[in-house]
């Protein structure tokens, strides 16, 4: 039934009638001038969300993904750099996000072409092929994609492979990489239609990947196969400093690796500098150093990162009836590295997910998580809270959708990944505030950090990455069970861009 002009006239009359008119006009003045979020921001709600926490992890400098969709990568690396910094007593540290960005683009391209080869007889307008073809090499991703890359390529410090214009602003690079991949997909499907054997198609794909490598290398620069690294340790812990300088890492993930530590000549020079300093000459930084020459990215990861990225489980909270709890799910065509398994998730009730998160932070470990960051977010002050963004008061209507329906109808997609670095527990031990490290630079939030209240966490956080040691027996058993395989468009969480 069409909307009549008389109906519209009636709506306008009600909008401008009586006491409602004043409220509507005040709200319109605020929203038109300042935007919906600023107009709806409640000073009472934000005042309740103090940026102090009973448990807080000391992290390094705030990172900035800039104009790219690498949040999942930044959040992943932020969880690991915390462990590295505290294991080796560093004041600050940042991994190279560009290094993994290069290999993610390269590997996603290969995985896409493999998916094309696996679906050669699918119509191009089938739901399966449309899903595969939609984002062949976009920026977004998940923790397990990060794990795939680290296992294959290792990690490097930012100094060894810094940011480039195309990593900071990836649109043009991604656009033309995507076009080239679509061109290759067309060629593969045409060759198949003309009777080319699979072995020949794979040879063609192998040649195509040389063009992909060249596009990535021209856009980002070639990643290092080996590199040098030097870091100064903090003062005040000489025993640990000596171990850092002269021995291989003894953390959970360390393996034998040659450490080209400080040479005798450097030690003698350090002694001379100390003597000069005592004689009143300009002060020289005498902190002990970790020095590496010609180390590989895989050796760097195994030696200096004291955790194994494979010792984590992806927990989801999706209360849709079609996604039963304590079930292990796997998503078809979802990996970024062709030879690895597809993404998998263990769905659990929110109280189970919440407890695991609290236990991990209490034990001194940050948490990667995915959420809908667009919901009830005040960027300026750094708040995630329904009480902080009172759009219900601004518009005079509620926006209540429960989590199950929000996921099923696509209103609560996981569109961002961040890192939990603290929690505040009330008198009953229940979390009422979470400290969140973002990757949008220091100009947003409070010096780059956000605070989320407990209600927001429960409703809009869909996924957390938990160390196996913090899982209860039932959840751990579920995570190791045979997965229920879902089609690539079926909802567990959603894209994390």
Coordinates of C-alpha atoms in Angstrom, one line a residue:
X1 CA 0.0 0.0 0.0
X2 CA 1.4 3.4 -1.0
X3 CA 2.1 6.1 1.6
X4 CA -0.5 8.9 1.1
X5 CA 0.3 12.6 1.2
X6 CA -2.3 12.9 4.0
X7 CA -0.4 10.4 6.1
X8 CA 2.8 12.5 5.7
X9 CA 0.9 15.6 6.6
X10 CA -0.3 14.0 9.7
X11 CA 3.2 12.9 10.7
X12 CA 4.4 16.5 10.3
X13 CA 1.5 17.8 12.4
X14 CA 2.3 15.4 15.2
X15 CA 6.0 16.3 15.0
X16 CA 5.1 20.0 15.6
X17 CA 2.3 19.5 18.1
X18 CA 2.3 20.5 21.8
X19 CA 5.1 19.7 24.1
X20 CA 6.6 17.2 21.6
X21 CA 7.4 20.1 19.3
X22 CA 9.9 21.7 21.7
X23 CA 11.7 18.4 22.3
X24 CA 11.8 17.6 18.6
X25 CA 13.1 21.1 17.6
X26 CA 15.8 21.0 20.3
X27 CA 16.9 17.5 19.2
X28 CA 16.9 18.6 15.5
X29 CA 19.0 21.7 16.3
X30 CA 21.6 19.5 18.1
X31 CA 21.7 16.7 15.5
X32 CA 21.7 18.9 12.4
X33 CA 24.5 21.0 13.8
X34 CA 26.7 18.4 15.4
X35 CA 25.7 15.0 14.0
X36 CA 23.7 12.2 15.6
X37 CA 26.4 10.8 17.9
X38 CA 27.5 14.1 19.4
X39 CA 23.8 15.2 19.8
X40 CA 23.0 11.9 21.5
X41 CA 26.1 11.8 23.8
X42 CA 25.1 11.8 27.4
X43 CA 27.4 13.6 29.9
X44 CA 25.9 11.5 32.7
X45 CA 26.6 8.2 30.8
X46 CA 30.1 9.1 29.9
X47 CA 30.8 10.4 33.4
X48 CA 30.0 7.0 34.8
X49 CA 32.6 5.3 32.5
X50 CA 35.8 6.3 34.2
X51 CA 39.1 5.3 32.6
X52 CA 40.4 3.4 35.6
X53 CA 40.5 -0.3 36.1
X54 CA 41.1 -2.8 38.9
X55 CA 43.3 -4.9 36.5
X56 CA 45.3 -3.1 33.9
X57 CA 48.1 -4.3 31.6
X58 CA 51.0 -2.0 30.7
X59 CA 51.2 -1.8 26.9
X60 CA 53.4 0.0 24.5
X61 CA 52.7 3.1 22.3
X62 CA 49.3 3.3 20.6
X63 CA 49.4 2.1 17.0
X64 CA 47.6 3.5 13.9
X65 CA 46.2 1.4 11.0
X66 CA 45.4 4.7 9.2
X67 CA 43.3 4.4 6.0
X68 CA 43.5 0.6 5.8
X69 CA 41.4 -2.4 7.0
X70 CA 44.2 -4.0 9.0
X71 CA 42.5 -3.8 12.4
X72 CA 42.7 -7.6 12.9
X73 CA 46.4 -7.6 12.1
X74 CA 47.1 -4.7 14.4
X75 CA 45.1 -6.2 17.3
X76 CA 46.9 -9.5 16.8
X77 CA 50.3 -8.0 16.8
X78 CA 49.4 -5.8 19.8
X79 CA 48.6 -9.0 21.8
X80 CA 52.0 -10.5 20.9
X81 CA 54.1 -7.3 21.4
X82 CA 52.9 -7.1 25.0
X83 CA 54.2 -10.6 25.6
X84 CA 57.5 -9.8 23.9
X85 CA 58.0 -6.5 25.6
X86 CA 57.5 -7.9 29.1
X87 CA 59.5 -11.1 28.4
X88 CA 62.6 -9.1 27.2
X89 CA 62.1 -6.0 29.4
X90 CA 61.7 -3.5 26.5
X91 CA 60.3 0.0 27.1
X92 CA 58.4 -0.2 23.8
X93 CA 58.2 -2.3 20.7
X94 CA 56.1 -2.6 17.5
X95 CA 56.0 -5.3 14.9
X96 CA 55.9 -4.6 11.2
X97 CA 52.3 -4.7 10.2
X98 CA 53.3 -4.1 6.6
X99 CA 55.3 -7.4 6.6
X100 CA 52.2 -9.5 7.3
X101 CA 50.1 -7.2 5.0
X102 CA 52.3 -8.1 2.1
X103 CA 52.1 -11.9 2.7
X104 CA 48.3 -11.7 3.4
X105 CA 47.7 -10.0 0.1
X106 CA 49.9 -12.5 -1.7
X107 CA 48.4 -15.6 0.1
X108 CA 44.8 -14.4 -0.2
X109 CA 45.3 -14.0 -4.0
X110 CA 46.5 -17.6 -4.2
X111 CA 43.7 -18.9 -2.0
X112 CA 41.2 -17.0 -4.2
X113 CA 42.5 -18.6 -7.4
X114 CA 42.5 -22.0 -5.7
X115 CA 38.8 -21.4 -4.8
X116 CA 38.1 -20.5 -8.4
X117 CA 39.7 -23.8 -9.5
X118 CA 37.6 -25.6 -6.9
X119 CA 34.4 -24.1 -8.3
X120 CA 34.9 -24.1 -12.1
X121 CA 31.5 -25.6 -12.7
X122 CA 29.6 -23.2 -10.4
X123 CA 27.6 -20.6 -12.3
X124 CA 29.0 -17.1 -11.7
X125 CA 25.7 -16.0 -10.2
X126 CA 25.5 -18.9 -7.7
X127 CA 25.7 -17.9 -4.1
X128 CA 28.9 -19.8 -3.5
X129 CA 30.8 -18.3 -6.4
X130 CA 29.4 -14.8 -5.6
X131 CA 30.7 -15.1 -2.1
X132 CA 34.1 -16.4 -3.2
X133 CA 34.4 -13.6 -5.8
X134 CA 33.2 -10.7 -3.7
X135 CA 36.4 -9.8 -1.8
X136 CA 39.3 -11.8 -3.3
X137 CA 42.1 -9.9 -1.6
X138 CA 40.6 -7.3 0.7
X139 CA 42.2 -5.9 3.9
X140 CA 40.0 -7.6 6.4
X141 CA 40.7 -10.8 8.4
X142 CA 40.6 -12.8 11.6
X143 CA 42.9 -14.1 14.2
X144 CA 43.3 -17.5 12.5
X145 CA 44.4 -15.8 9.3
X146 CA 47.1 -14.1 11.4
X147 CA 48.1 -17.5 12.8
X148 CA 48.4 -18.9 9.3
X149 CA 50.8 -16.1 8.2
X150 CA 52.9 -16.2 11.4
X151 CA 53.4 -19.9 11.1
X152 CA 54.5 -19.6 7.5
X153 CA 56.4 -16.3 7.4
X154 CA 57.3 -15.4 10.9
X155 CA 57.4 -11.8 12.2
X156 CA 59.8 -8.8 11.9
X157 CA 60.1 -5.6 13.9
X158 CA 58.7 -2.4 12.3
X159 CA 62.2 -1.0 11.9
X160 CA 63.0 -3.9 9.4
X161 CA 60.0 -3.2 7.2
X162 CA 58.3 0.1 7.9
X163 CA 54.9 1.4 6.7
X164 CA 54.5 2.5 3.0
X165 CA 51.9 4.8 1.4
X166 CA 50.0 1.8 0.1
X167 CA 49.9 0.1 3.5
X168 CA 48.6 3.2 5.2
X169 CA 46.1 3.9 2.5
X170 CA 45.4 0.7 0.7
X171 CA 42.4 1.4 -1.5
X172 CA 44.2 1.8 -4.9
X173 CA 46.5 -1.1 -4.3
X174 CA 43.6 -3.4 -3.3
X175 CA 41.5 -2.1 -6.2
X176 CA 43.9 -3.0 -9.0
X177 CA 45.0 -6.3 -7.3
X178 CA 41.4 -7.3 -7.2
X179 CA 40.9 -6.4 -10.9
X180 CA 43.9 -8.5 -11.8
X181 CA 42.6 -11.4 -9.8
X182 CA 39.2 -11.2 -11.5
X183 CA 41.0 -11.1 -14.9
X184 CA 42.8 -14.3 -13.9
X185 CA 39.6 -16.0 -12.7
X186 CA 37.9 -15.2 -16.1
X187 CA 40.9 -16.8 -17.9
X188 CA 40.9 -19.9 -15.7
X189 CA 37.2 -20.4 -16.2
X190 CA 37.5 -19.8 -20.0
X191 CA 40.3 -22.3 -20.3
X192 CA 38.3 -24.9 -18.3
X193 CA 35.3 -24.3 -20.6
X194 CA 37.6 -24.9 -23.6
X195 CA 38.8 -28.2 -22.2
X196 CA 42.1 -27.4 -20.6
X197 CA 43.2 -30.1 -18.1
X198 CA 43.5 -29.2 -14.4
X199 CA 47.3 -29.7 -14.4
X200 CA 47.6 -27.1 -17.1
X201 CA 45.2 -24.7 -15.2
X202 CA 47.4 -25.0 -12.2
X203 CA 50.5 -24.2 -14.3
X204 CA 48.7 -21.1 -15.5
X205 CA 47.8 -20.2 -11.9
X206 CA 51.4 -20.5 -10.9
X207 CA 52.4 -18.1 -13.7
X208 CA 49.7 -15.7 -12.6
X209 CA 51.1 -15.6 -9.1
X210 CA 54.3 -14.1 -10.4
X211 CA 52.3 -11.0 -11.6
X212 CA 50.6 -10.9 -8.1
X213 CA 54.0 -11.0 -6.4
X214 CA 55.2 -8.1 -8.6
X215 CA 52.1 -6.0 -7.9
X216 CA 52.6 -6.5 -4.1
X217 CA 56.4 -5.9 -4.2
X218 CA 56.0 -2.7 -6.3
X219 CA 53.2 -1.4 -3.9
X220 CA 54.8 -2.3 -0.6
X221 CA 58.5 -3.1 -1.3
X222 CA 59.9 -6.6 -1.0
X223 CA 59.7 -8.0 2.5
X224 CA 63.1 -8.9 4.1
X225 CA 64.3 -12.5 4.1
X226 CA 66.8 -11.5 6.9
X227 CA 67.3 -8.4 8.9
X228 CA 69.3 -6.8 11.7
X229 CA 67.7 -5.7 15.0
X230 CA 68.9 -3.8 18.0
X231 CA 66.9 -3.1 21.2
X232 CA 67.8 -1.6 24.5
X233 CA 66.4 -3.2 27.6
X234 CA 65.0 -1.3 30.6
X235 CA 67.2 -0.4 33.5
X236 CA 66.7 -2.1 36.9
X237 CA 66.8 -5.8 36.0
X238 CA 70.4 -6.8 35.3
X239 CA 69.8 -10.5 35.6
X240 CA 67.1 -10.4 32.9
X241 CA 69.2 -8.0 30.8
X242 CA 72.1 -10.4 30.8
X243 CA 69.9 -13.2 29.6
X244 CA 68.4 -11.0 26.9
X245 CA 71.7 -10.0 25.6
X246 CA 73.6 -13.3 25.5
X247 CA 71.2 -16.2 25.5
X248 CA 68.5 -17.6 23.2
X249 CA 64.9 -16.9 24.4
X250 CA 63.6 -19.3 27.0
X251 CA 60.0 -18.5 26.6
X252 CA 57.3 -21.0 25.7
X253 CA 57.8 -20.6 22.0
X254 CA 61.6 -20.2 21.8
X255 CA 63.7 -22.5 19.6
X256 CA 67.5 -22.7 19.0
X257 CA 68.7 -19.8 17.0
X258 CA 72.1 -18.1 16.6
X259 CA 72.1 -14.8 18.5
X260 CA 74.8 -12.5 17.3
X261 CA 74.9 -10.7 20.6
X262 CA 77.0 -7.6 21.6
X263 CA 80.6 -8.2 20.4
X264 CA 83.7 -7.8 22.6
X265 CA 84.5 -4.6 20.7
X266 CA 81.1 -3.2 21.5
X267 CA 81.5 -4.2 25.2
X268 CA 84.9 -2.5 25.4
X269 CA 83.4 0.6 23.7
X270 CA 80.6 0.6 26.2
X271 CA 83.1 0.5 29.1
X272 CA 85.0 3.4 27.6
X273 CA 81.8 5.4 27.2
X274 CA 81.0 4.7 30.9
X275 CA 84.4 6.0 31.9
X276 CA 83.9 9.1 29.8
X277 CA 80.6 9.7 31.4
X278 CA 82.1 9.5 34.9
X279 CA 84.7 12.1 33.8
X280 CA 81.9 14.6 33.0
X281 CA 81.6 13.9 29.2
X282 CA 78.1 13.9 27.6
X283 CA 75.9 11.1 28.9
X284 CA 75.6 8.0 26.7
X285 CA 72.9 5.4 26.9
X286 CA 74.5 2.5 28.7
X287 CA 71.6 0.2 28.9
X288 CA 72.4 -3.3 27.8
X289 CA 71.2 -4.3 24.3
X290 CA 69.8 -7.2 22.3
X291 CA 71.6 -7.3 19.0
X292 CA 70.8 -9.5 16.0
X293 CA 72.5 -9.7 12.7
X294 CA 70.9 -11.5 9.7
X295 CA 68.1 -13.2 11.6
X296 CA 65.2 -14.6 9.6
X297 CA 61.6 -13.6 10.3
X298 CA 60.7 -17.2 11.5
X299 CA 63.7 -17.3 13.8
X300 CA 62.8 -14.0 15.2
X301 CA 59.3 -15.2 16.0
X302 CA 60.4 -18.4 17.5
X303 CA 63.2 -16.8 19.5
X304 CA 61.6 -13.6 20.8
X305 CA 57.8 -14.2 21.1
X306 CA 57.2 -16.2 24.3
X307 CA 53.9 -17.6 23.2
X308 CA 52.8 -20.0 20.5
X309 CA 50.1 -18.5 18.3
X310 CA 48.7 -22.0 17.9
X311 CA 47.8 -22.3 21.5
X312 CA 44.6 -20.2 21.3
X313 CA 41.0 -21.0 20.6
X314 CA 38.4 -18.8 18.9
X315 CA 35.3 -18.4 21.1
X316 CA 32.1 -16.9 19.7
X317 CA 28.9 -15.9 21.3
X318 CA 26.1 -16.3 18.8
X319 CA 22.8 -17.0 20.5
X320 CA 20.9 -17.7 17.3
X321 CA 18.8 -20.9 17.6
X322 CA 20.5 -22.3 14.4
X323 CA 24.0 -22.0 16.1
X324 CA 23.8 -24.2 19.3
X325 CA 26.2 -23.5 22.1
X326 CA 29.2 -25.8 22.7
X327 CA 29.4 -26.6 19.0
X328 CA 32.5 -26.3 16.9
X329 CA 31.8 -24.6 13.5
X330 CA 33.9 -24.3 10.4
X331 CA 33.4 -21.9 7.5
X332 CA 33.9 -23.1 3.9
X333 CA 36.3 -21.2 1.6
X334 CA 37.5 -18.9 4.4
X335 CA 41.2 -19.4 4.8
X336 CA 43.8 -16.9 3.5
X337 CA 46.5 -19.5 3.1
X338 CA 45.5 -22.3 0.8
X339 CA 47.3 -25.2 2.5
X340 CA 45.7 -24.5 5.9
X341 CA 42.3 -25.3 7.3
X342 CA 39.3 -23.1 7.1
X343 CA 38.4 -20.7 9.9
X344 CA 36.7 -22.4 12.9
X345 CA 34.8 -21.1 15.9
X346 CA 33.5 -22.6 19.1
X347 CA 30.2 -21.1 20.1
X348 CA 29.6 -20.7 23.8
X349 CA 27.2 -18.8 26.1
X350 CA 28.2 -15.2 27.0
X351 CA 28.9 -16.0 30.6
X352 CA 31.5 -18.6 29.5
X353 CA 33.1 -16.3 27.1
X354 CA 33.1 -13.4 29.6
X355 CA 34.7 -15.6 32.4
X356 CA 37.4 -16.8 30.1
X357 CA 38.2 -13.2 29.1
X358 CA 38.4 -12.1 32.7
X359 CA 40.6 -15.0 33.7
X360 CA 43.0 -14.3 30.9
X361 CA 43.4 -10.6 31.7
X362 CA 43.7 -11.4 35.4
X363 CA 46.6 -13.7 34.6
X364 CA 48.3 -10.9 32.7
X365 CA 47.6 -11.5 29.1
X366 CA 45.8 -9.2 26.6
X367 CA 42.9 -10.5 24.4
X368 CA 42.2 -10.1 20.7
X369 CA 38.4 -9.6 20.1
X370 CA 36.0 -8.8 17.4
X371 CA 32.9 -6.6 17.7
X372 CA 30.5 -4.2 16.1
X373 CA 32.4 -1.0 16.8
X374 CA 29.8 1.3 15.2
X375 CA 27.2 0.6 17.9
X376 CA 27.0 3.3 20.6
X377 CA 30.5 4.5 20.1
X378 CA 31.8 8.0 21.2
X379 CA 35.2 8.3 19.4
X380 CA 36.2 11.6 21.0
X381 CA 36.2 10.4 24.5
X382 CA 36.6 6.7 23.9
X383 CA 33.3 5.2 25.0
X384 CA 31.3 2.1 24.0
X385 CA 28.1 2.2 25.9
X386 CA 24.3 2.5 25.4
X387 CA 24.2 4.9 28.4
X388 CA 26.8 7.1 26.7
X389 CA 25.0 7.3 23.3
X390 CA 21.3 8.0 24.1
X391 CA 19.9 7.8 20.6
X392 CA 16.7 6.6 22.2
X393 CA 16.3 9.9 24.0
X394 CA 17.4 11.9 20.9
X395 CA 14.8 10.3 18.6
X396 CA 12.1 9.5 21.1
X397 CA 12.1 5.7 20.3
X398 CA 13.9 2.6 21.4
X399 CA 16.4 0.7 19.3
X400 CA 16.2 -2.6 21.2
X401 CA 17.2 -5.7 19.2
X402 CA 18.5 -8.7 21.1
X403 CA 21.9 -10.2 20.1
X404 CA 20.5 -13.2 18.3
X405 CA 18.3 -11.1 16.0
X406 CA 21.0 -8.5 15.6
X407 CA 23.3 -11.1 14.2
X408 CA 20.7 -12.9 12.1
X409 CA 19.5 -9.7 10.5
X410 CA 22.9 -8.3 9.9
X411 CA 22.6 -5.3 12.3
X412 CA 25.5 -6.4 14.6
X413 CA 28.3 -7.4 12.2
X414 CA 31.8 -7.9 13.6
X415 CA 33.4 -5.0 11.7
X416 CA 36.4 -4.3 13.9
X417 CA 39.1 -6.0 16.0
X418 CA 40.8 -4.5 19.0
X419 CA 42.7 -5.6 22.1
X420 CA 41.5 -5.9 25.7
X421 CA 44.2 -4.7 28.1
X422 CA 42.3 -4.2 31.3
X423 CA 39.1 -4.9 33.2
X424 CA 37.3 -3.4 36.2
X425 CA 35.6 -5.9 38.6
X426 CA 32.8 -4.8 40.9
X427 CA 32.4 -5.9 44.5
X428 CA 31.0 -9.2 43.3
X429 CA 33.9 -9.9 40.9
X430 CA 31.8 -9.1 37.8
X431 CA 33.3 -7.0 35.0
X432 CA 31.6 -3.7 34.6
X433 CA 34.2 -1.9 32.5
X434 CA 36.8 -3.1 30.0
X435 CA 39.9 -1.3 28.9
X436 CA 40.3 -1.4 25.1
X437 CA 43.4 -0.7 23.1
X438 CA 42.4 0.5 19.6
X439 CA 44.5 1.0 16.5
X440 CA 43.2 4.3 15.3
X441 CA 46.0 6.4 16.7
X442 CA 46.2 8.6 19.8
X443 CA 43.8 11.3 18.5
X444 CA 40.7 9.1 19.1
X445 CA 39.5 7.9 22.5
X446 CA 41.6 8.8 25.5
X447 CA 45.1 8.7 24.1
X448 CA 44.0 5.9 21.8
X449 CA 42.2 3.8 24.5
X450 CA 38.5 3.2 24.9
X451 CA 36.3 2.0 27.8
X452 CA 33.4 -0.4 27.2
X453 CA 30.7 -1.1 29.8
X454 CA 29.7 -4.6 30.7
X455 CA 26.3 -4.4 28.9
X456 CA 28.0 -3.3 25.6
X457 CA 30.6 -6.1 25.9
X458 CA 27.9 -8.7 26.3
X459 CA 25.8 -7.5 23.4
X460 CA 28.3 -6.4 20.7
X461 CA 31.4 -8.5 21.3
X462 CA 31.0 -11.7 19.2
X463 CA 34.5 -13.2 19.3
X464 CA 37.5 -13.5 21.6
X465 CA 40.7 -15.4 21.3
X466 CA 41.5 -17.3 24.5
X467 CA 44.6 -19.4 25.5
X468 CA 43.6 -23.0 26.0
X469 CA 44.7 -22.9 29.7
X470 CA 41.8 -20.6 30.5
X471 CA 39.1 -22.8 28.9
X472 CA 36.8 -24.9 31.0
X473 CA 36.7 -28.6 30.2
X474 CA 33.4 -28.5 28.3
X475 CA 34.5 -25.7 26.1
X476 CA 37.9 -27.2 25.4
X477 CA 36.3 -30.5 24.5
X478 CA 33.9 -28.7 22.2
X479 CA 36.7 -26.9 20.5
X480 CA 38.4 -30.2 19.7
X481 CA 35.2 -31.9 18.3
X482 CA 34.4 -32.5 14.7
X483 CA 33.3 -29.2 13.2
X484 CA 29.9 -28.5 11.7
X485 CA 30.7 -27.1 8.3
X486 CA 28.8 -24.0 7.2
X487 CA 28.5 -22.4 3.8
X488 CA 30.6 -19.2 3.4
X489 CA 27.7 -16.8 3.7
X490 CA 26.3 -18.4 6.9
X491 CA 26.6 -16.3 10.0
X492 CA 28.9 -17.1 12.9
X493 CA 30.4 -13.7 13.5
X494 CA 31.0 -11.6 10.4
X495 CA 33.7 -9.9 8.4
X496 CA 36.3 -8.1 10.5
X497 CA 37.6 -5.1 8.5

